[in-house]
CSV table of C-alpha atoms in Angstrom, one decimal:
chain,number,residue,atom,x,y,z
A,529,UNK,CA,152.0,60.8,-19.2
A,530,UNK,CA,148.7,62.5,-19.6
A,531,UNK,CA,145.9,61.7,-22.5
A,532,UNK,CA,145.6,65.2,-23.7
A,533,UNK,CA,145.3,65.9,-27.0
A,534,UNK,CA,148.5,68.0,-27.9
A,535,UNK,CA,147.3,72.3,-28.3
A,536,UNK,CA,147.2,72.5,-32.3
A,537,UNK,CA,148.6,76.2,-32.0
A,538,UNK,CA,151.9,74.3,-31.1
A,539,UNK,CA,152.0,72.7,-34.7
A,540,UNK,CA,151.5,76.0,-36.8
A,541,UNK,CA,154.2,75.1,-39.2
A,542,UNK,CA,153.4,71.9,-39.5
A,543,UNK,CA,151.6,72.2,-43.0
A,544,UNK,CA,149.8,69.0,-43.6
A,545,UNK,CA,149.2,68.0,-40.2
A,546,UNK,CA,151.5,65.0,-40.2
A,547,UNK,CA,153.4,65.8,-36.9
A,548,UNK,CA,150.6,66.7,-34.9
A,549,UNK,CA,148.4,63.3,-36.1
A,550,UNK,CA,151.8,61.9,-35.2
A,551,UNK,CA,151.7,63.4,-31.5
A,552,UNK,CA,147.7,62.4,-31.3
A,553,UNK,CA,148.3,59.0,-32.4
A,554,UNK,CA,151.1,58.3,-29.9
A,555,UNK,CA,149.3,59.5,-26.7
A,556,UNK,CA,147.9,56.7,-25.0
A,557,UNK,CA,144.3,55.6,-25.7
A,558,UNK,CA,142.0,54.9,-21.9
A,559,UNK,CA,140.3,51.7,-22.8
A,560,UNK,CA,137.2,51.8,-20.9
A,561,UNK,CA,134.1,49.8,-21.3
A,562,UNK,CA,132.3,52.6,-23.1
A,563,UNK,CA,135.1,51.8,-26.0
A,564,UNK,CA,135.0,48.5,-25.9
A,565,UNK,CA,131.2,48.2,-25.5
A,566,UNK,CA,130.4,49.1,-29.7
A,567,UNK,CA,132.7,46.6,-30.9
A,568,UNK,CA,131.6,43.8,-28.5
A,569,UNK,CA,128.1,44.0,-29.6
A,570,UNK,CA,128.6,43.9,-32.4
A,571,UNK,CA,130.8,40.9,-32.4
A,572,UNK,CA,128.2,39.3,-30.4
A,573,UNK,CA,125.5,39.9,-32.9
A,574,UNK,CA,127.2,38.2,-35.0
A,575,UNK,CA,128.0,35.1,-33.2
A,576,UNK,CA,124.8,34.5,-31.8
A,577,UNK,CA,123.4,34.9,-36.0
A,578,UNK,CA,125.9,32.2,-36.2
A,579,UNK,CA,124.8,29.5,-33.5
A,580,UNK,CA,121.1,30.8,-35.1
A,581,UNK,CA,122.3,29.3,-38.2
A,582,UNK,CA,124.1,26.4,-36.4
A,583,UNK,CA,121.2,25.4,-34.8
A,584,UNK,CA,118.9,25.3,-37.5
A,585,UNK,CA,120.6,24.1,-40.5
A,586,UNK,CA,123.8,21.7,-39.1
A,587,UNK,CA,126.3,24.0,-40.4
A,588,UNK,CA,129.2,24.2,-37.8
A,589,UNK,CA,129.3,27.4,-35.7
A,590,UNK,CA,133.0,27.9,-35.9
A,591,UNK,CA,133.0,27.7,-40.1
A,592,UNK,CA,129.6,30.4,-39.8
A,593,UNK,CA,131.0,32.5,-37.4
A,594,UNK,CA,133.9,33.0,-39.6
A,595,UNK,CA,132.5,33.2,-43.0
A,596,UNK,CA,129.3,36.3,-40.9
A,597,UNK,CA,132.6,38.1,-39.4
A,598,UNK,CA,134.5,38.3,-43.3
A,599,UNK,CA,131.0,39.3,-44.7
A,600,UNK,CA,131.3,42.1,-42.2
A,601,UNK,CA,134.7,42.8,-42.5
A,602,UNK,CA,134.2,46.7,-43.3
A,603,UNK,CA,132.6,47.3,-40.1
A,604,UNK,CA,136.1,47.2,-38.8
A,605,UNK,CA,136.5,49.8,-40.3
A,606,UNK,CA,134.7,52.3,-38.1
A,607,UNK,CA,136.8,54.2,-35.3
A,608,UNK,CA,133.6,52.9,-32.7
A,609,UNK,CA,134.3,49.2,-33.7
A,610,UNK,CA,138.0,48.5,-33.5
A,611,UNK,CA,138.6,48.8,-30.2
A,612,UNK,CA,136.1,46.0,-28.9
A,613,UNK,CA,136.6,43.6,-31.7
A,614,UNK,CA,140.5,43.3,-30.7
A,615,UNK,CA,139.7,42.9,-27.5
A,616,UNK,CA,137.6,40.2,-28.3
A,617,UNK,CA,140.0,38.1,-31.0
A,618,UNK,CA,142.4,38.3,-28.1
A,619,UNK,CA,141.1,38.2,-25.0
A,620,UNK,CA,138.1,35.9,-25.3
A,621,UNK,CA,140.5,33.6,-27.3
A,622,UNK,CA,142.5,33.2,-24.4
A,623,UNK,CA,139.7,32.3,-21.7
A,624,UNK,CA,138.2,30.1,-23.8
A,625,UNK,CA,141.4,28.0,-24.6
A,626,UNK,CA,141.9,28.2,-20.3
A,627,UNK,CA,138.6,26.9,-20.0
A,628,UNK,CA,139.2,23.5,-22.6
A,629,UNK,CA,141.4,22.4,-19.5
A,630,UNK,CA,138.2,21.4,-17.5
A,631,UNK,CA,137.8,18.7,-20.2
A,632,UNK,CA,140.8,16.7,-19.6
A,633,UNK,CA,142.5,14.8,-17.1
A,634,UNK,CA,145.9,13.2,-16.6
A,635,UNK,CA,144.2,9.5,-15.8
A,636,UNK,CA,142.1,9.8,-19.2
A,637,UNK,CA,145.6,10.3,-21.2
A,638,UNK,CA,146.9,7.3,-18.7
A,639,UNK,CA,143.8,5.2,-19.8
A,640,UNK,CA,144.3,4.8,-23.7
A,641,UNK,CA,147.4,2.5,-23.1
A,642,UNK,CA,151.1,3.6,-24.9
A,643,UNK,CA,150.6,1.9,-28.2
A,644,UNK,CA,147.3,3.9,-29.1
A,645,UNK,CA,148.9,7.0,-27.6
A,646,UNK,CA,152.6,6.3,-29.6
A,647,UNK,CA,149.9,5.8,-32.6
A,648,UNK,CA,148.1,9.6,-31.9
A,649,UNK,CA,151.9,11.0,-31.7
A,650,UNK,CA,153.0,9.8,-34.6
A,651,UNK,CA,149.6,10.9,-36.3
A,652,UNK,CA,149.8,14.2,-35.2
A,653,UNK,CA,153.8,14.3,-36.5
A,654,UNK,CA,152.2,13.3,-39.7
A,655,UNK,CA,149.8,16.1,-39.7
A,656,UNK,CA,152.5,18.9,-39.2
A,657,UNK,CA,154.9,17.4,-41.3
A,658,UNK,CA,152.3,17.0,-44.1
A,659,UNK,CA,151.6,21.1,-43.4
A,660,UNK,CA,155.0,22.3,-43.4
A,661,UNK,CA,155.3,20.4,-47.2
A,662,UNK,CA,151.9,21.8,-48.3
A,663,UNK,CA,153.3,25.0,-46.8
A,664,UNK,CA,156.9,24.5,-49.3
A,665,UNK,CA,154.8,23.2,-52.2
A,666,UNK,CA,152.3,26.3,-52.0
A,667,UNK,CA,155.2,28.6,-51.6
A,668,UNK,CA,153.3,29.6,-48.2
A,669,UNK,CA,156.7,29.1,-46.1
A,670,UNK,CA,157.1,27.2,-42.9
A,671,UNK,CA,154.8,29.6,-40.3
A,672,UNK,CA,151.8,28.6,-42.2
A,673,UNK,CA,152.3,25.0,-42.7
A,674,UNK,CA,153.3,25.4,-38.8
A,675,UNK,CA,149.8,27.0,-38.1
A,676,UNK,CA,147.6,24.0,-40.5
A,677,UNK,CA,149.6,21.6,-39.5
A,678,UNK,CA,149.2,22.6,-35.4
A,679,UNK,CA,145.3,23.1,-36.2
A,680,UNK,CA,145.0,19.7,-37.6
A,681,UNK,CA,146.9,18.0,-35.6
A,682,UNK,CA,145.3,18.9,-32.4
A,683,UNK,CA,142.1,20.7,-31.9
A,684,UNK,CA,141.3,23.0,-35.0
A,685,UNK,CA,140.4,26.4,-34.5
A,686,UNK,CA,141.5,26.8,-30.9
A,687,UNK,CA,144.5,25.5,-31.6
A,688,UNK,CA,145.2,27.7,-34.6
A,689,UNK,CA,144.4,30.6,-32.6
A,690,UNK,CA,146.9,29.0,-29.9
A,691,UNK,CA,149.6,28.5,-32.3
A,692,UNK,CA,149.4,32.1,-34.2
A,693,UNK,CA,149.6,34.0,-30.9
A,694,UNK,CA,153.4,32.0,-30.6
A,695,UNK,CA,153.8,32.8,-34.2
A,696,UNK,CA,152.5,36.4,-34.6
A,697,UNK,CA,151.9,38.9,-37.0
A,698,UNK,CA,155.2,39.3,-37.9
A,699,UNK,CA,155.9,35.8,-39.1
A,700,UNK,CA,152.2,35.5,-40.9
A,701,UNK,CA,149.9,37.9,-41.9
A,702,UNK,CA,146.6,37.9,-40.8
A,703,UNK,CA,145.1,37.2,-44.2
A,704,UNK,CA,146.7,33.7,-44.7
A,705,UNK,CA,145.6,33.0,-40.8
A,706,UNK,CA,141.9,33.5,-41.9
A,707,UNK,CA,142.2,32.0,-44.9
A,708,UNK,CA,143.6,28.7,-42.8
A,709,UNK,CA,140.7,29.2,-40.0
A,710,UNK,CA,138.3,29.2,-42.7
A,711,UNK,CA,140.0,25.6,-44.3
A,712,UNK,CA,140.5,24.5,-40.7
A,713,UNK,CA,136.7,24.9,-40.3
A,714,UNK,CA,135.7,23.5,-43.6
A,715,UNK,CA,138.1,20.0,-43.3
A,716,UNK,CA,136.7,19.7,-40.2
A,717,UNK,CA,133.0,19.8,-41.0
A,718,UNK,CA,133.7,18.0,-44.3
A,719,UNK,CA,135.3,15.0,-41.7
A,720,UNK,CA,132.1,15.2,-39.7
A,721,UNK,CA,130.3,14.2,-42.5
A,722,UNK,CA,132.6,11.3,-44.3
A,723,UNK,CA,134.7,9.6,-41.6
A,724,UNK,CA,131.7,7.7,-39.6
A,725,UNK,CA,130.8,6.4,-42.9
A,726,UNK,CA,134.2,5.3,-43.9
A,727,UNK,CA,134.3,3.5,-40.8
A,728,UNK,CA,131.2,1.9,-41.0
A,729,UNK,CA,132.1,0.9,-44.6
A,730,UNK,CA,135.2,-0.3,-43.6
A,731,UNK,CA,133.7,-2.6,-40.7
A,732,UNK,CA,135.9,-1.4,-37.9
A,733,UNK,CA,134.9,-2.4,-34.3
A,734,UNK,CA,133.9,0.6,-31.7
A,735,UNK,CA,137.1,1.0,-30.4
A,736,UNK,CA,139.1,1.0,-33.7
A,737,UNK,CA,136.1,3.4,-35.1
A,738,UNK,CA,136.1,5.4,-32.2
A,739,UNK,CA,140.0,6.1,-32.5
A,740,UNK,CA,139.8,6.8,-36.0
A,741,UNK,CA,137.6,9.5,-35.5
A,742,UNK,CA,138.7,11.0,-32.1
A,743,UNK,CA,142.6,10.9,-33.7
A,744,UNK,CA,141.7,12.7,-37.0
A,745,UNK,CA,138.6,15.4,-37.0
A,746,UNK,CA,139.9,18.3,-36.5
A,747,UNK,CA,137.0,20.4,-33.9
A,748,UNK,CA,136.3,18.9,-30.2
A,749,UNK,CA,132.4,18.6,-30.2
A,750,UNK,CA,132.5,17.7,-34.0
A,751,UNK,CA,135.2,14.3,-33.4
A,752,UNK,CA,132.8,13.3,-30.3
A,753,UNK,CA,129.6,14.4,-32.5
A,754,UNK,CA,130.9,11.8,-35.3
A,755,UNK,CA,132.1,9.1,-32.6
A,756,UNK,CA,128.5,9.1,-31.3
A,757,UNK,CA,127.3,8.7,-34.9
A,758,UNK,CA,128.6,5.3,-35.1
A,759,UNK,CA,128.0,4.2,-31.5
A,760,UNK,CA,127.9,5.0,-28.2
A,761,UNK,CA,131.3,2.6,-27.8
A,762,UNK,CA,132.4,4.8,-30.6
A,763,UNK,CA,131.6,8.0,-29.2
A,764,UNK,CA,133.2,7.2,-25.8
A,765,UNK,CA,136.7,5.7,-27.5
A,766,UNK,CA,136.6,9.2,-29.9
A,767,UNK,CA,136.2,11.4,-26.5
A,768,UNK,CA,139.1,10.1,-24.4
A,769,UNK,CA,141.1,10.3,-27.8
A,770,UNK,CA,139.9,13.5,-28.8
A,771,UNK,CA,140.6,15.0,-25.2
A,772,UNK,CA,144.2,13.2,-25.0
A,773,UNK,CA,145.1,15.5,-28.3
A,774,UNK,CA,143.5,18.7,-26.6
A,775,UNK,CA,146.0,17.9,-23.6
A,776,UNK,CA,148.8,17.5,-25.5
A,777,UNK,CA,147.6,21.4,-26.8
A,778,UNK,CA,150.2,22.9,-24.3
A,779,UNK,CA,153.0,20.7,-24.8
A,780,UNK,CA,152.8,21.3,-28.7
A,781,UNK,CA,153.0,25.2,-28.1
A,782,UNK,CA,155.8,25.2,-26.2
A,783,UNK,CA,157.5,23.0,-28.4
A,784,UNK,CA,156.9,25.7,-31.4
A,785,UNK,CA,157.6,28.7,-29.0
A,786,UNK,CA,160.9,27.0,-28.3
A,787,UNK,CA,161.6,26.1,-32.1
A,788,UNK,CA,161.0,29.9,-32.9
A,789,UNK,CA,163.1,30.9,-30.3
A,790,UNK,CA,166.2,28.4,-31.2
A,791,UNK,CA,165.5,30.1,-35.0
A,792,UNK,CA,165.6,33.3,-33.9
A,793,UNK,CA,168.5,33.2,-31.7
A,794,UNK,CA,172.2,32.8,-33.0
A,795,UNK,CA,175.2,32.2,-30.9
A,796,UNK,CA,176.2,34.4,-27.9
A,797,UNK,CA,173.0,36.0,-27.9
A,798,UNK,CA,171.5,32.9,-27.1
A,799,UNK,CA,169.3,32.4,-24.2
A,800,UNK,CA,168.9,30.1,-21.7
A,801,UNK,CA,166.5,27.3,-22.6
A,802,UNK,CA,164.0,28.3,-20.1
A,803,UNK,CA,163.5,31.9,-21.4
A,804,UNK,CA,163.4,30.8,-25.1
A,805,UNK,CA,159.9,29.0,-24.5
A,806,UNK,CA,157.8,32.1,-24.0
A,807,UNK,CA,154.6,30.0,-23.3
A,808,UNK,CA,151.9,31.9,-23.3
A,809,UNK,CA,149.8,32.7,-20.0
A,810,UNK,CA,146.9,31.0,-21.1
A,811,UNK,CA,148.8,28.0,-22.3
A,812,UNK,CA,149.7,27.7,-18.6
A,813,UNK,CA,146.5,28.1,-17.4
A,814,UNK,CA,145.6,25.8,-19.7
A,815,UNK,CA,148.2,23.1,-18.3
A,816,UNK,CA,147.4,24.2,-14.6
A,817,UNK,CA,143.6,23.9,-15.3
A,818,UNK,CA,143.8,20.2,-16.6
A,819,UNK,CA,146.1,19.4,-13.5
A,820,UNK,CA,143.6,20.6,-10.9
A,821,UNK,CA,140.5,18.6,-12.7
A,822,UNK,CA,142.9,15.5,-12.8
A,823,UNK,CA,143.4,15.9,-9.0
A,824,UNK,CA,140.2,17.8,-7.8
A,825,UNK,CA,137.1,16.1,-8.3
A,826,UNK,CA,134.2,18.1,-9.6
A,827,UNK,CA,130.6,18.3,-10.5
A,828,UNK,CA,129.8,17.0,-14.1
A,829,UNK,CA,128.2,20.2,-14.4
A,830,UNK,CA,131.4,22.3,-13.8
A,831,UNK,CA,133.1,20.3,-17.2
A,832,UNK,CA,129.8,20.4,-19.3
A,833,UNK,CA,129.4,24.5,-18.7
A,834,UNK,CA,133.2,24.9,-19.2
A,835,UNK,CA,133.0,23.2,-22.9
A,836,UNK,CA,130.0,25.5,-23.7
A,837,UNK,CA,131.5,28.4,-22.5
A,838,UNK,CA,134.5,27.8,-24.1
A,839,UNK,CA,133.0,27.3,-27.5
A,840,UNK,CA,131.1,30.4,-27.3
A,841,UNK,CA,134.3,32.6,-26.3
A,842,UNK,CA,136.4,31.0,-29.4
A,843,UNK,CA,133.2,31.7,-31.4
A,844,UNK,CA,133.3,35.5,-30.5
A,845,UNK,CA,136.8,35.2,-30.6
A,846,UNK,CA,137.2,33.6,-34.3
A,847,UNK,CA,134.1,35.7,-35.2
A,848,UNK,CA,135.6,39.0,-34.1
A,849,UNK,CA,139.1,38.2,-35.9
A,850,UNK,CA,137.3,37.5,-39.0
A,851,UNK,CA,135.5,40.6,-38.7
A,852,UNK,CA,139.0,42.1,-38.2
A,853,UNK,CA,141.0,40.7,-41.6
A,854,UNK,CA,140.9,42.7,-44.6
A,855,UNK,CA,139.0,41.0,-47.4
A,856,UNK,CA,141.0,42.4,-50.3
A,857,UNK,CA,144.3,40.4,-49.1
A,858,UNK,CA,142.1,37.2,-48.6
A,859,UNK,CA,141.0,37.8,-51.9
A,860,UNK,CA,145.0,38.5,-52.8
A,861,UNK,CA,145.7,35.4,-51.1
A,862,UNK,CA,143.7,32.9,-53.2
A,863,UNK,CA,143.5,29.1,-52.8
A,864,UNK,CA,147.7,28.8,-51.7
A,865,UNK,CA,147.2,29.5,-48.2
A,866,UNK,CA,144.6,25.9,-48.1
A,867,UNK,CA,147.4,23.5,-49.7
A,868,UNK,CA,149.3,23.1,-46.1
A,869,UNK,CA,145.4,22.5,-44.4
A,870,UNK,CA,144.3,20.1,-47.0
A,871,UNK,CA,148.1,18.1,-47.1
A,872,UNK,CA,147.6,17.8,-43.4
A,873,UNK,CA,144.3,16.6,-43.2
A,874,UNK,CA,144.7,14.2,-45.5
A,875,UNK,CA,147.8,12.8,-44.0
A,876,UNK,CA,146.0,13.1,-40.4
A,877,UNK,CA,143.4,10.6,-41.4
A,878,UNK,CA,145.9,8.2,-43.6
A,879,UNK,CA,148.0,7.7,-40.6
A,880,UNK,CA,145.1,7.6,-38.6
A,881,UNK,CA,143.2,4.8,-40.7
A,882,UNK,CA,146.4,3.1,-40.5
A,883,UNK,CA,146.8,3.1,-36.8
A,884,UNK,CA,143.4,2.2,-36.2
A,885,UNK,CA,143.4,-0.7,-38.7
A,886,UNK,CA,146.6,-2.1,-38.2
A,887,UNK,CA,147.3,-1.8,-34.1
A,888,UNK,CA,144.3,-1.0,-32.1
């Protein structure tokens, strides 16, 4: 089908235009780099102000990137901008989940032992169950106390962004997905700051320390970041736990892809059980990525330029989707849509604390 505008003189009788905005809005747009160029300045601006601010004041880049991208929410706004920011939310979302795969392998799983690992499932069980009630309580429905639950349970921000492309748009509105990045970020940065010192008030060893963190703050760099707080022990217990919940990143999406399929499918229409998961692509790559660094040996390079290239693309990412979301139905929204985030953090460090305490 060609791109050309429809000839107005077609459309004479068409009094308000409707039918011939109709007929320009359904011809298909050519997205070259030269329309996505605008929008993905801009969006970097933006992140880089972020890591700025990151850097010099301690704030968490995620939480800053987010709260820079609402303050600029009505650049979206402009026909130049869209194009580039929603190729950003999406695109660099997925690469930068891909690219978490570089930090795990199957022998670090293999090496926490089964009753820590039985211990991280049933504290991650504990986070999404404790979501899906905040999510009843808060009259928020099931989708979102999916999405905090997911976040929490796992590894925060990517992981929400992981979740909602299973869930979609359809299912939850973008607004209530901010709104639980933005309490995703927050929890997180808020357990940066207050588990080590539990821990240390508490008198834990390294290793139970080192769990407690590792199985309960939400962000990647910010559970190892508080496991090195304590002590290097610490820090090295909070990493192989930390990275055993990003592996298990995949496993958790397709179990929700499959839940949503089993929901939305009803007797003969039924698929087969294979075609109801609808994993996403990057989930696989995900999955396929951590395979090849378990059996491929690379440079410690390879893994430490992965990570930071992977935070930066879920920066731009959460940054650009931010920038995206309409601030009047945050606003709308209110405080609701952080009940399921805050019922599943706490829960997520309860059982945690627990496990740590009483078995490891």
């Amino acid at each position: 089908m060609s791109s050309k505008a429809p000839d107005p003189r077609l459309f004479a009788g068409d009094l308000f235009g409707e039918v011939y905005q109709a007929e320009l809005v359904a011809q298909p747009q050519r997205v070259t780099m030269g329309v996505l160029l605008p929008g993905l300045v801009t969006c970097l601006i933006a992140s880089l102000a972020a890591m700025w601010l990151a850097e010099h004041y301690g704030f968490p880049a995620i939480l800053l990137g987010l709260l820079i991208g609402l303050a600029l929410h009505f650049l979206s706004d402009h026909p130049a901008l869209g194009a580039g920011l929603d190729f950003a939310a999406r695109h660099f979302l997925r690469i930068g989940i891909v690219l978490l795969g570089l930090q795990v392998t199957l022998m670090q799983i293999g090496a926490i032992g089964w009753i820590p690992f039985a211990g991280l499932l049933a504290i991650m069980a504990a986070a999404f169950g404790a979501g899906m009630l905040g999510a009843k309580l808060s009259g928020q429905g099931r989708y979102a106390g999916i999405l905090a639950g997911g976040a929490t349970a796992i590894c925060g921000a990517s992981a929400a962004l992981a979740l909602y492309s299973v869930i979609g748009r359809d299912r939850l509105d973008q607004a209530r997905f901010t709104i639980t990045l933005v309490g995703v970020a927050l929890a997180s940065a808020l357990a940066l700051s207050t588990y080590p010192l539990i821990a240390e008030t508490l008198g834990l060893d390294a290793t139970a320390a080192g769990y407690l963190v590792g199985a309960s703050i939400h962000d990647v760099a910010q559970a190892i970041g508080g496991g090195y707080a304590i002590s290097d022990a610490a820090g090295a217990q909070a990493t192989i736990i930390k990275l055993a919940r990003v592996a298990l990143l995949a496993p958790v999406v397709a179990l929700v892809a499959l839940w949503l399929g089993e929901a939305g499918a009803s007797g003969e229409s039924r698929k087969p059980m294979w075609r109801r998961i609808s994993m996403p692509w990057f989930i696989i790559a995900f999955l396929a990525l951590v395979l090849v660094n378990s059996f491929v040996s690379m440079p410690g390079c390879v893994a430490e330029n992965g990570l930071a290239a992977s935070k930066f693309l879920l920066l731009l990412a959460v940054t650009a989707t931010a920038m995206r979301s309409r601030l009047s139905l945050l606003l709308e929204a209110g405080w609701r849509p952080l009940v399921p985030v805050i019922t599943a953090t706490l829960a997520s460090f309860a059982m945690a604390l627990f496990v740590a305490t009483m078995l490891i």
